[in-house]
Coordinates of N, CA and C in Angstrom, one line a residue:
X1 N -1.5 -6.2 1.4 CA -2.7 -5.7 0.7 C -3.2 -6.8 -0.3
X2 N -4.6 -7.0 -0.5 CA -5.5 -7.8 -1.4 C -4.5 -7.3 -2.8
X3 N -4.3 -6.1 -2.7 CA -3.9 -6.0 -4.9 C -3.0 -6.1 -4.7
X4 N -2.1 -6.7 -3.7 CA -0.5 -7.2 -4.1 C -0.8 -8.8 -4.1
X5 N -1.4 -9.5 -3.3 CA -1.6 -11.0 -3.6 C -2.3 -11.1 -5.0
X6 N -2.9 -10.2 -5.6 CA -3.8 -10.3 -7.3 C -2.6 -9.9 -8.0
X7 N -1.7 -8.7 -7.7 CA -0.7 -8.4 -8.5 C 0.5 -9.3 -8.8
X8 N 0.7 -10.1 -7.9 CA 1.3 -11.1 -8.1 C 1.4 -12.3 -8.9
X9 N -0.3 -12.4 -8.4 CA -0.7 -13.1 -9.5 C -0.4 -13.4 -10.4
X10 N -1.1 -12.2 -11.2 CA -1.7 -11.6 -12.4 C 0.3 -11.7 -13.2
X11 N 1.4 -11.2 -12.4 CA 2.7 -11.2 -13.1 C 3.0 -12.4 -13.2
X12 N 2.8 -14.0 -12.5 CA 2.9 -14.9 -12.8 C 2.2 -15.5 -13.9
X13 N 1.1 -15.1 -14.1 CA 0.3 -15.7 -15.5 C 1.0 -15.0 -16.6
X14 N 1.3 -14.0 -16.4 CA 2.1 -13.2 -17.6 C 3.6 -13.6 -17.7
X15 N 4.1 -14.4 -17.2 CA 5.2 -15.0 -17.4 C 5.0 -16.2 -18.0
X16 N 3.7 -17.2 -18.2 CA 3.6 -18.0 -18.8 C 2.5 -18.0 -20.2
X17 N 2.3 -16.8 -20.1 CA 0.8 -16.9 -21.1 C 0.7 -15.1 -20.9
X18 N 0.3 -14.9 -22.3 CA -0.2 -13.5 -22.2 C -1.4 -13.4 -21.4
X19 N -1.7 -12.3 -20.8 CA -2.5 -12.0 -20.0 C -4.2 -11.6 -21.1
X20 N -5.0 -11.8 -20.6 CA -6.4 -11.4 -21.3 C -6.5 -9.8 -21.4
X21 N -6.9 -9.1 -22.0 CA -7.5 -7.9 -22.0 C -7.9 -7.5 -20.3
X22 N -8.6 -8.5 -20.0 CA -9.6 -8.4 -18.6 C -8.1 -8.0 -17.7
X23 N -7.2 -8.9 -18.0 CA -6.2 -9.4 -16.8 C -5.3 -8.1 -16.6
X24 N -5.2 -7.7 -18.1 CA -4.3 -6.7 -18.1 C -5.2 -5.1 -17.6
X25 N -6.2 -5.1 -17.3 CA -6.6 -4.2 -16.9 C -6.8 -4.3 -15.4
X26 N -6.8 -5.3 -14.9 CA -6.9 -5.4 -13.8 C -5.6 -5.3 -13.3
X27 N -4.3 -5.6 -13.8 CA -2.9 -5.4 -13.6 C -2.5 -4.1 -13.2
X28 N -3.5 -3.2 -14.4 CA -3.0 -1.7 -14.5 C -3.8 -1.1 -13.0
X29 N -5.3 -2.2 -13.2 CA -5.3 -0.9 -11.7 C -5.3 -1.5 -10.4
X30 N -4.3 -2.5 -10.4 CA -3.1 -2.7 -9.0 C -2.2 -2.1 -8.8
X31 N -1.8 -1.9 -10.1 CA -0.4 -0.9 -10.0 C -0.8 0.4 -9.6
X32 N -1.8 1.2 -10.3 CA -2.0 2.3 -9.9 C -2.9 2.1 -8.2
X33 N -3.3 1.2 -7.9 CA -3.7 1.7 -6.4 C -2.5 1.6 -5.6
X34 N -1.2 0.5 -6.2 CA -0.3 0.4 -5.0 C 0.5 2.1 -5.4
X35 N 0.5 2.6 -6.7 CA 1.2 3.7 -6.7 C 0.8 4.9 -5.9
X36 N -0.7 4.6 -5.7 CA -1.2 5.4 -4.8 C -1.0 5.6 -3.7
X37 N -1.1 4.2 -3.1 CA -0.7 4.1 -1.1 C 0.9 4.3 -1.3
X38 N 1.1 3.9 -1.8 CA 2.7 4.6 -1.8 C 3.3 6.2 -2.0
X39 N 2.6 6.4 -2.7 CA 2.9 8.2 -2.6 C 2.4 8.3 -1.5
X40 N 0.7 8.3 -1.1 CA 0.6 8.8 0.3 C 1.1 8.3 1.5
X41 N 1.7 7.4 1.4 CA 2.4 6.7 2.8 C 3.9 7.4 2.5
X42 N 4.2 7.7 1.2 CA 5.9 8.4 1.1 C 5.3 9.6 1.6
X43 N 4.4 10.4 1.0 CA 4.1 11.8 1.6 C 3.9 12.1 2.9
X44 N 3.6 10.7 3.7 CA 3.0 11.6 5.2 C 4.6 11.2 5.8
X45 N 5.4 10.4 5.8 CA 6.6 10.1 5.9 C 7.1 11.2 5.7
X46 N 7.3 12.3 4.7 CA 8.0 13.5 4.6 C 7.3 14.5 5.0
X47 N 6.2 14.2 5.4 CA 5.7 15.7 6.6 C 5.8 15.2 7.7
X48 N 6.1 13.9 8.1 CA 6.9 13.5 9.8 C 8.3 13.8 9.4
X49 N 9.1 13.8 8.7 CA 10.2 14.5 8.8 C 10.4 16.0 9.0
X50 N 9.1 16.5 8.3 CA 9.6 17.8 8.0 C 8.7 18.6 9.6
X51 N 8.2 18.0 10.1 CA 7.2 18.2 11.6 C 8.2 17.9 12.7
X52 N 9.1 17.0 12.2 CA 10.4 16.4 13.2 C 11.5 17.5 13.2
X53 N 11.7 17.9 12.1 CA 12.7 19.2 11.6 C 12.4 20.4 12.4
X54 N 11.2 20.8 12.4 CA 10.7 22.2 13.2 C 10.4 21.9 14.3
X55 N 10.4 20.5 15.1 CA 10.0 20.7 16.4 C 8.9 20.4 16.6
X56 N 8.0 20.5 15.8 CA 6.2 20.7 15.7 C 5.8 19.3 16.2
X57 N 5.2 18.9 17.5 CA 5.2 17.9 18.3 C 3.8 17.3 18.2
X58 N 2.7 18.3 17.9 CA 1.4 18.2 17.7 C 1.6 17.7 16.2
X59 N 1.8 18.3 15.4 CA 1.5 17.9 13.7 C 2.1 16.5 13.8
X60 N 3.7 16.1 14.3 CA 4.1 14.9 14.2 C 3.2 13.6 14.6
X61 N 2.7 14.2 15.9 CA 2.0 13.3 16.5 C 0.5 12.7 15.6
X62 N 0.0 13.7 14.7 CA -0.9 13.9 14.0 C -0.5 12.8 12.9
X63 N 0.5 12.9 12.1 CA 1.1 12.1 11.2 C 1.5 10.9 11.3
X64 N 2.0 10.9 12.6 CA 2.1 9.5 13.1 C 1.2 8.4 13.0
X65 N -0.2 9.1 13.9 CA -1.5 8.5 13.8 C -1.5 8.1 12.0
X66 N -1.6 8.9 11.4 CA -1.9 8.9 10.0 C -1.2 7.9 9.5
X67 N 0.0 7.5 9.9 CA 0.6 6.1 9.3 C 0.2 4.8 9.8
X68 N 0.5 5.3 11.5 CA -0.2 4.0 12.0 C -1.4 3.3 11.4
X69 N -2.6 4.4 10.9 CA -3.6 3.9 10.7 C -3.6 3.1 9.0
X70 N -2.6 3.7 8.0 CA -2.7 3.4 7.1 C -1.9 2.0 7.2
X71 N -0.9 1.5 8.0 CA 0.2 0.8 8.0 C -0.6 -0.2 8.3
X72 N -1.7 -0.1 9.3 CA -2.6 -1.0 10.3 C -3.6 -1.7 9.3
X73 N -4.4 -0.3 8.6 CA -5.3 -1.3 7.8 C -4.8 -2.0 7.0
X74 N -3.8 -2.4 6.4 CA -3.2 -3.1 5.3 C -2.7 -4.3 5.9
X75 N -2.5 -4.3 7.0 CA -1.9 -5.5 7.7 C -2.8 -6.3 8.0
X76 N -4.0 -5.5 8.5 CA -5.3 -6.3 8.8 C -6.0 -7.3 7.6
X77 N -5.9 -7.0 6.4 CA -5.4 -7.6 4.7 C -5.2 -8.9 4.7
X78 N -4.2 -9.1 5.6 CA -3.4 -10.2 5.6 C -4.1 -11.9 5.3
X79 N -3.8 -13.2 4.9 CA -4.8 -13.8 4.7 C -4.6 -14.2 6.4
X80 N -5.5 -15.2 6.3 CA -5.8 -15.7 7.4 C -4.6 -16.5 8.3
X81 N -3.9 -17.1 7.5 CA -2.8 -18.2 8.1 C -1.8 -17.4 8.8
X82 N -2.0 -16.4 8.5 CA -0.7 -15.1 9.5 C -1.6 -14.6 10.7
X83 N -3.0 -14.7 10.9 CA -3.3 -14.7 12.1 C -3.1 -15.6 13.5
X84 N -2.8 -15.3 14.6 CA -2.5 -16.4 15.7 C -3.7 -16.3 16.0

């Protein structure tokens, strides 16, 4: 994902130099978008378990899609040098 190569960043300059006002706000909202795709990529994860648990072959299958797709656009992110 784009706000983990900026988040990275952004914790590198703050290791050598306090960060700007600017910097530090833009810090806060990398963290909160990755805390975001992270809850929902944890959440659809525990309704494929809990869809795996009851059997439920349609919902799983539904969920699945739902990761693939989120798993997929983030990969697609990637810089360029990781494409063949």
């Amino acid at each position: 994902m784009n706000i983990h190569w900026r988040m990275a960043e952004l914790w590198l300059l703050k290791q050598s130099r306090g960060l700007t006002e600017q910097e530090n706000s833009e810090l806060d909202s990398c963290l909160k978008l990755n805390a975001k795709y992270a809850q929902r990529l944890a959440e659809q994860y525990n309704f494929g378990y809990m869809a795996s648990m009851t059997g439920d072959e349609t919902w799983l299958l539904e969920i699945s899609t739902d990761i693939d797709k989120m798993e997929r656009y983030y990969e697609s992110k990637r810089p360029a040098f990781f494409e063949k």
